[in-house]
Tab-separated table of C-alpha atoms in Angstrom:
chain	number	residue	atom	x	y	z
A	27	MET	CA	40.970	5.418	31.513
A	28	ARG	CA	37.502	4.539	32.823
A	29	VAL	CA	35.003	5.895	30.297
A	30	PHE	CA	31.271	6.391	30.782
A	31	VAL	CA	29.503	5.792	27.448
A	32	THR	CA	25.864	6.639	26.786
A	33	GLY	CA	24.298	4.815	23.873
A	34	ALA	CA	26.725	1.968	24.546
A	35	THR	CA	24.494	-0.620	22.833
A	36	GLY	CA	23.717	1.555	19.812
A	37	PHE	CA	25.036	1.312	16.266
A	38	VAL	CA	27.828	3.827	16.825
A	39	GLY	CA	28.112	3.422	20.590
A	40	SER	CA	28.810	-0.318	20.387
A	41	ALA	CA	31.640	0.393	17.932
A	42	ILE	CA	33.059	2.934	20.380
A	43	VAL	CA	32.892	0.430	23.246
A	44	ARG	CA	34.740	-2.139	21.124
A	45	GLU	CA	37.378	0.437	20.174
A	46	LEU	CA	37.902	1.646	23.751
A	47	ILE	CA	38.245	-1.827	25.227
A	48	GLY	CA	40.594	-2.838	22.424
A	49	ALA	CA	42.801	0.133	23.306
A	50	GLY	CA	42.971	-0.867	26.981
A	51	HIS	CA	40.325	1.431	28.449
A	52	THR	CA	37.595	0.344	30.874
A	53	VAL	CA	34.038	1.134	29.823
A	54	LEU	CA	31.026	1.919	31.986
A	55	GLY	CA	28.021	1.580	29.664
A	56	LEU	CA	24.625	3.160	30.281
A	57	ALA	CA	21.794	0.617	30.045
A	58	ARG	CA	18.100	1.320	30.528
A	59	SER	CA	16.810	-2.262	30.205
A	60	ASP	CA	17.783	-5.809	31.105
A	61	ALA	CA	18.446	-6.541	27.438
A	62	ALA	CA	20.717	-3.517	27.124
A	63	ALA	CA	22.529	-4.471	30.333
A	64	ALA	CA	23.171	-7.959	28.975
A	65	SER	CA	24.495	-6.478	25.728
A	66	VAL	CA	26.827	-4.103	27.581
A	67	ALA	CA	28.153	-6.920	29.751
A	68	SER	CA	28.665	-9.250	26.784
A	69	ALA	CA	30.807	-6.565	25.138
A	70	GLY	CA	33.146	-6.631	28.116
A	71	ALA	CA	31.964	-3.389	29.715
A	72	GLU	CA	30.608	-2.583	33.173
A	73	VAL	CA	26.866	-1.919	33.377
A	74	HIS	CA	25.439	1.357	34.687
A	75	ARG	CA	21.638	1.306	34.852
A	76	GLY	CA	19.799	4.486	33.889
A	77	SER	CA	18.520	6.544	30.974
A	78	LEU	CA	18.723	10.006	29.421
A	79	GLU	CA	15.694	11.052	31.436
A	80	ASP	CA	17.177	9.771	34.694
A	81	LEU	CA	19.507	12.682	35.388
A	82	GLU	CA	20.838	11.214	38.625
A	83	SER	CA	22.024	8.122	36.756
A	84	LEU	CA	23.853	10.363	34.285
A	85	ARG	CA	25.373	12.445	37.065
A	86	SER	CA	26.674	9.448	38.966
A	87	GLY	CA	27.958	7.745	35.821
A	88	ALA	CA	29.920	10.807	34.781
A	89	ALA	CA	31.260	11.373	38.293
A	90	ALA	CA	32.510	7.776	38.473
A	91	ALA	CA	34.493	8.046	35.229
A	92	ASP	CA	37.723	9.566	33.942
A	93	GLY	CA	35.911	10.726	30.814
A	94	VAL	CA	32.509	10.621	29.105
A	95	ILE	CA	31.391	9.871	25.545
A	96	HIS	CA	27.783	10.788	24.836
A	97	THR	CA	26.154	9.148	21.799
A	98	ALA	CA	22.652	8.359	23.062
A	99	PHE	CA	19.655	10.142	21.541
A	100	ILE	CA	15.972	9.176	21.552
A	101	ARG	CA	15.346	8.634	17.830
A	102	ASP	CA	11.616	9.211	17.684
A	103	PHE	CA	11.299	11.933	15.049
A	104	THR	CA	7.614	12.440	15.886
A	105	GLN	CA	8.823	13.825	19.234
A	106	PHE	CA	11.969	15.464	17.896
A	107	GLU	CA	11.822	18.769	19.784
A	108	THR	CA	11.055	17.011	23.069
A	109	ASN	CA	13.943	14.614	22.542
A	110	VAL	CA	16.271	17.520	21.736
A	111	LYS	CA	15.396	19.056	25.116
A	112	ILE	CA	16.056	15.734	26.859
A	113	ASP	CA	19.418	15.499	25.119
A	114	LEU	CA	20.377	19.032	26.118
A	115	GLY	CA	19.449	18.336	29.742
A	116	ALA	CA	21.587	15.189	29.689
A	117	ILE	CA	24.573	17.125	28.327
A	118	GLU	CA	24.202	19.863	30.921
A	119	THR	CA	23.915	17.307	33.738
A	120	MET	CA	26.999	15.304	32.766
A	121	GLY	CA	28.975	18.462	32.058
A	122	ALA	CA	28.153	19.809	35.520
A	123	ALA	CA	29.398	16.558	37.063
A	124	LEU	CA	32.740	17.020	35.260
A	125	GLU	CA	33.096	20.742	35.960
A	126	GLY	CA	36.584	21.775	37.101
A	127	SER	CA	38.032	18.291	36.566
A	128	GLY	CA	39.725	18.783	33.191
A	129	LYS	CA	38.276	15.414	32.170
A	130	PRO	CA	37.276	14.772	28.546
A	131	PHE	CA	33.640	14.986	27.517
A	132	VAL	CA	32.880	13.996	23.901
A	133	VAL	CA	29.392	14.888	22.660
A	134	THR	CA	27.781	13.790	19.398
A	135	SER	CA	26.410	16.107	16.738
A	136	GLY	CA	26.193	15.962	12.937
A	137	THR	CA	27.570	17.558	9.781
A	138	GLY	CA	24.213	17.596	7.995
A	139	ALA	CA	22.967	20.945	9.357
A	140	LEU	CA	26.024	23.092	8.634
A	141	LYS	CA	25.631	26.471	6.982
A	142	ILE	CA	27.877	26.314	3.902
A	143	ALA	CA	27.992	28.158	0.601
A	144	PRO	CA	27.129	26.180	-2.553
A	145	GLY	CA	30.117	24.371	-4.024
A	146	ARG	CA	32.075	24.336	-0.760
A	147	LEU	CA	32.789	21.517	1.670
A	148	GLY	CA	31.629	21.974	5.234
A	149	THR	CA	34.502	22.177	7.697
A	150	GLU	CA	34.992	21.924	11.427
A	151	ASP	CA	34.930	25.748	11.593
A	152	ASP	CA	31.424	26.044	10.128
A	153	ALA	CA	28.433	26.807	12.316
A	154	GLY	CA	24.969	25.334	11.989
A	155	ASP	CA	22.310	26.716	9.700
A	156	PRO	CA	19.444	28.021	11.895
A	157	ASN	CA	16.994	27.397	9.042
A	158	HIS	CA	17.891	23.718	8.669
A	159	ALA	CA	15.392	21.050	9.735
A	160	ALA	CA	17.958	19.569	12.140
A	161	ALA	CA	19.072	22.935	13.546
A	162	ALA	CA	17.311	22.187	16.832
A	163	ARG	CA	20.264	20.006	17.840
A	164	MET	CA	22.879	22.699	17.232
A	165	PRO	CA	22.477	24.375	20.688
A	166	ALA	CA	23.876	21.155	22.146
A	167	GLU	CA	27.134	21.933	20.346
A	168	ASP	CA	27.277	25.448	21.796
A	169	THR	CA	26.490	24.154	25.272
A	170	THR	CA	29.245	21.560	25.007
A	171	VAL	CA	31.888	23.939	23.679
A	172	ALA	CA	31.060	26.494	26.406
A	173	MET	CA	31.970	23.899	29.040
A	174	ALA	CA	35.618	24.387	28.091
A	175	SER	CA	35.530	27.611	30.121
A	176	ARG	CA	34.291	25.639	33.135
A	177	GLY	CA	37.224	23.274	33.385
A	178	VAL	CA	35.883	20.474	31.203
A	179	ARG	CA	37.833	19.175	28.181
A	180	ALA	CA	34.591	19.213	26.247
A	181	MET	CA	34.437	18.683	22.478
A	182	VAL	CA	32.047	17.681	19.716
A	183	VAL	CA	32.230	14.862	17.165
A	184	ARG	CA	30.003	15.562	14.168
A	185	LEU	CA	28.858	12.360	12.500
A	186	SER	CA	28.158	12.124	8.777
A	187	PRO	CA	24.473	11.796	7.767
A	188	SER	CA	25.246	8.231	6.692
A	189	VAL	CA	27.117	6.086	9.204
A	190	HIS	CA	27.220	2.682	7.567
A	191	GLY	CA	28.268	-0.886	8.280
A	192	GLU	CA	26.804	-4.036	9.770
A	193	GLY	CA	23.730	-3.307	11.865
A	194	ASP	CA	22.927	-0.010	10.120
A	195	HIS	CA	19.363	1.136	10.824
A	196	GLY	CA	19.719	4.731	9.683
A	197	PHE	CA	18.898	6.651	6.528
A	198	VAL	CA	20.109	4.156	3.903
A	199	PRO	CA	18.161	1.107	5.198
A	200	ARG	CA	15.013	3.240	5.313
A	201	ILE	CA	15.581	4.312	1.711
A	202	ILE	CA	16.001	0.651	0.760
A	203	THR	CA	12.749	-0.196	2.532
A	204	ALA	CA	10.964	2.589	0.646
A	205	ALA	CA	12.343	1.264	-2.670
A	206	ARG	CA	11.022	-2.203	-1.840
A	207	GLU	CA	7.600	-0.864	-0.912
A	208	THR	CA	7.180	1.494	-3.882
A	209	GLY	CA	8.964	-0.540	-6.545
A	210	VAL	CA	11.314	2.316	-7.499
A	211	SER	CA	14.630	3.647	-6.187
A	212	ALA	CA	14.164	7.406	-6.009
A	213	TYR	CA	16.392	10.458	-5.852
A	214	VAL	CA	15.436	14.155	-5.804
A	215	GLY	CA	15.804	16.304	-8.916
A	216	ASP	CA	19.040	15.542	-10.748
A	217	GLY	CA	20.313	13.494	-7.795
A	218	LEU	CA	23.666	15.276	-7.734
A	219	ASN	CA	23.278	16.476	-4.166
A	220	ARG	CA	25.793	14.788	-1.878
A	221	TRP	CA	25.996	13.163	1.527
A	222	PRO	CA	29.153	12.640	3.566
A	223	ALA	CA	29.550	9.141	4.960
A	224	VAL	CA	31.703	7.176	7.401
A	225	HIS	CA	31.937	3.540	8.472
A	226	ARG	CA	30.909	2.885	12.080
A	227	LEU	CA	34.295	1.346	12.951
A	228	ASP	CA	36.177	4.365	11.626
A	229	ALA	CA	33.813	6.590	13.622
A	230	GLY	CA	34.496	4.529	16.742
A	231	ARG	CA	38.230	5.112	16.329
A	232	LEU	CA	37.691	8.853	15.997
A	233	TYR	CA	35.774	9.015	19.269
A	234	ARG	CA	38.633	7.243	21.032
A	235	LEU	CA	41.209	9.626	19.602
A	236	ALA	CA	39.111	12.629	20.590
A	237	LEU	CA	38.788	11.258	24.118
A	238	GLU	CA	42.516	10.617	24.402
A	239	LYS	CA	43.938	13.779	22.851
A	240	GLY	CA	41.178	16.093	21.650
A	241	SER	CA	41.247	19.767	22.583
A	242	ALA	CA	38.739	21.564	24.760
A	243	GLY	CA	36.201	23.407	22.651
A	244	ALA	CA	37.077	21.578	19.436
A	245	ARG	CA	34.737	20.202	16.793
A	246	TYR	CA	35.770	17.094	14.851
A	247	HIS	CA	34.290	15.574	11.709
A	248	ALA	CA	33.651	11.850	11.299
A	249	VAL	CA	33.759	12.037	7.502
A	250	ALA	CA	35.396	9.532	5.148
A	251	ASP	CA	33.440	10.012	1.890
A	252	GLU	CA	33.208	13.787	1.547
A	253	GLY	CA	30.124	13.678	-0.648
A	254	VAL	CA	28.423	10.682	-2.272
A	255	PRO	CA	25.830	11.753	-4.890
A	256	ILE	CA	22.383	10.509	-3.911
A	257	ARG	CA	21.802	9.360	-7.483
A	258	GLU	CA	24.714	6.913	-7.112
A	259	ILE	CA	23.219	5.555	-3.898
A	260	ALA	CA	19.875	5.161	-5.648
A	261	ALA	CA	21.571	3.387	-8.568
A	262	VAL	CA	23.117	0.739	-6.324
A	263	ILE	CA	19.809	0.186	-4.549
A	264	GLY	CA	17.956	-0.071	-7.856
A	265	ARG	CA	20.395	-2.603	-9.252
A	266	ARG	CA	20.379	-4.696	-6.084
A	267	LEU	CA	16.572	-4.738	-5.873
A	268	ASN	CA	16.063	-4.879	-9.638
A	269	VAL	CA	13.758	-1.843	-9.609
A	270	PRO	CA	13.828	1.320	-11.762
A	271	VAL	CA	15.908	4.293	-10.622
A	272	VAL	CA	13.799	7.436	-10.973
A	273	SER	CA	13.867	11.152	-10.243
A	274	LYS	CA	11.101	12.566	-8.043
A	275	SER	CA	10.253	15.950	-6.618
A	276	ARG	CA	11.188	16.839	-3.085
A	277	GLU	CA	7.492	16.834	-2.177
A	278	GLU	CA	6.950	13.327	-3.536
A	279	VAL	CA	9.926	11.954	-1.626
A	280	ALA	CA	8.865	13.744	1.553
A	281	ARG	CA	5.415	12.115	1.316
A	282	GLN	CA	7.069	8.707	1.036
A	283	LEU	CA	9.746	9.062	3.673
A	284	GLY	CA	8.648	11.913	5.916
A	285	PHE	CA	11.478	13.521	7.878
A	286	ILE	CA	14.089	11.382	6.120
A	287	GLY	CA	12.705	12.359	2.728
A	288	TYR	CA	13.696	15.949	3.408
A	289	PHE	CA	17.332	14.958	3.832
A	290	LEU	CA	17.342	12.946	0.624
A	291	GLY	CA	17.341	16.240	-1.285
A	292	VAL	CA	19.927	18.055	0.845
A	293	ASP	CA	23.408	18.808	-0.490
A	294	CYS	CA	25.763	18.768	2.504
A	295	PRO	CA	29.298	17.686	1.496
A	296	ALA	CA	31.845	17.952	4.296
A	297	SER	CA	35.544	17.542	4.944
A	298	SER	CA	37.497	15.976	7.811
A	299	ALA	CA	40.884	17.416	6.785
A	300	GLN	CA	41.332	19.378	10.020
A	301	THR	CA	40.268	16.397	12.121
A	302	GLN	CA	42.747	14.118	10.388
A	303	GLN	CA	45.553	16.605	10.873
A	304	ARG	CA	44.807	17.368	14.519
A	305	LEU	CA	44.092	13.844	15.777
A	306	GLY	CA	45.956	11.657	13.295
A	307	TRP	CA	42.684	9.938	12.428
A	308	ARG	CA	42.604	7.840	9.259
A	309	TYR	CA	39.653	5.918	7.817
A	310	THR	CA	40.410	2.364	6.722
A	311	GLN	CA	37.007	0.714	6.212
A	312	PRO	CA	35.062	0.471	2.917
A	313	GLY	CA	33.300	3.589	1.630
A	314	LEU	CA	29.530	3.895	1.519
A	315	LEU	CA	29.006	2.710	-2.073
A	316	ALA	CA	31.315	-0.292	-1.628
A	317	ASP	CA	29.586	-1.202	1.640
A	318	LEU	CA	26.157	-0.731	0.108
A	319	ASP	CA	26.977	-2.863	-2.948
A	320	ALA	CA	27.217	-6.020	-0.830
A	321	PRO	CA	24.667	-8.575	0.406
A	322	LEU	CA	24.681	-7.079	3.911
A	323	TYR	CA	22.120	-4.370	3.156
A	324	PHE	CA	19.779	-6.550	1.120
A	325	GLU	CA	19.561	-9.836	3.020
A	326	SER	CA	16.180	-9.216	4.624
């Protein structure tokens, strides 16, 4: 299968490219710069120049492929609402190019904004919480799932809030940076709120399985650790940096970390039981705490 991948040079996207090529697929990777093009080519993929704001490049890339995996997102949280609109336009454009073809279209979302009752794991059946800070991205899920009625085998992969592994530049590295700068490793309240997590290589495998045999309109969860208490994450960071591990208020953490500080106090455990059953996906890489308690995250 020839697969068009947006975000092909990203943390998750590069793992997907590796997984697809290893399974015998051909990859057409979106690249918006010379550096990105060189990275795509060095991974063994074909280069397709363009960007999320260049809708014609997205249209032609999707039309030239047997399936599409969309992972790209402009991660400037100061322009979050604008970037959400750009993302939605990209999804609509690529979906239109696939309309009536029956080809797979795998779109990225997250488990962090699900509306779940206290004490329960979020599942693939749960909808987003409209009051959540990240709820602005949830319409992309609805748009994707609706494409199933237009002859597209469209589906959603929800990533865990923490996708970890070599090259991580997400939430955990930013928390580590904050601990270095402030001299303390902080958690919110009692620190018992939990984050799901998944290794990038396990996530890459899930995207491939969804592409190959996922169902139109389905939602899948890239979740290995169902819920790692934030206090345990803070404890590893504190020990590795030799700084105190302390409780802070949500407001204090938000002042330190901004948008990310909000999520540090969120309890959002989630399950991937349905995903594992439906796709035969299994996670094999180290969990978040094992990965974090290694030199990789603390070398700089």
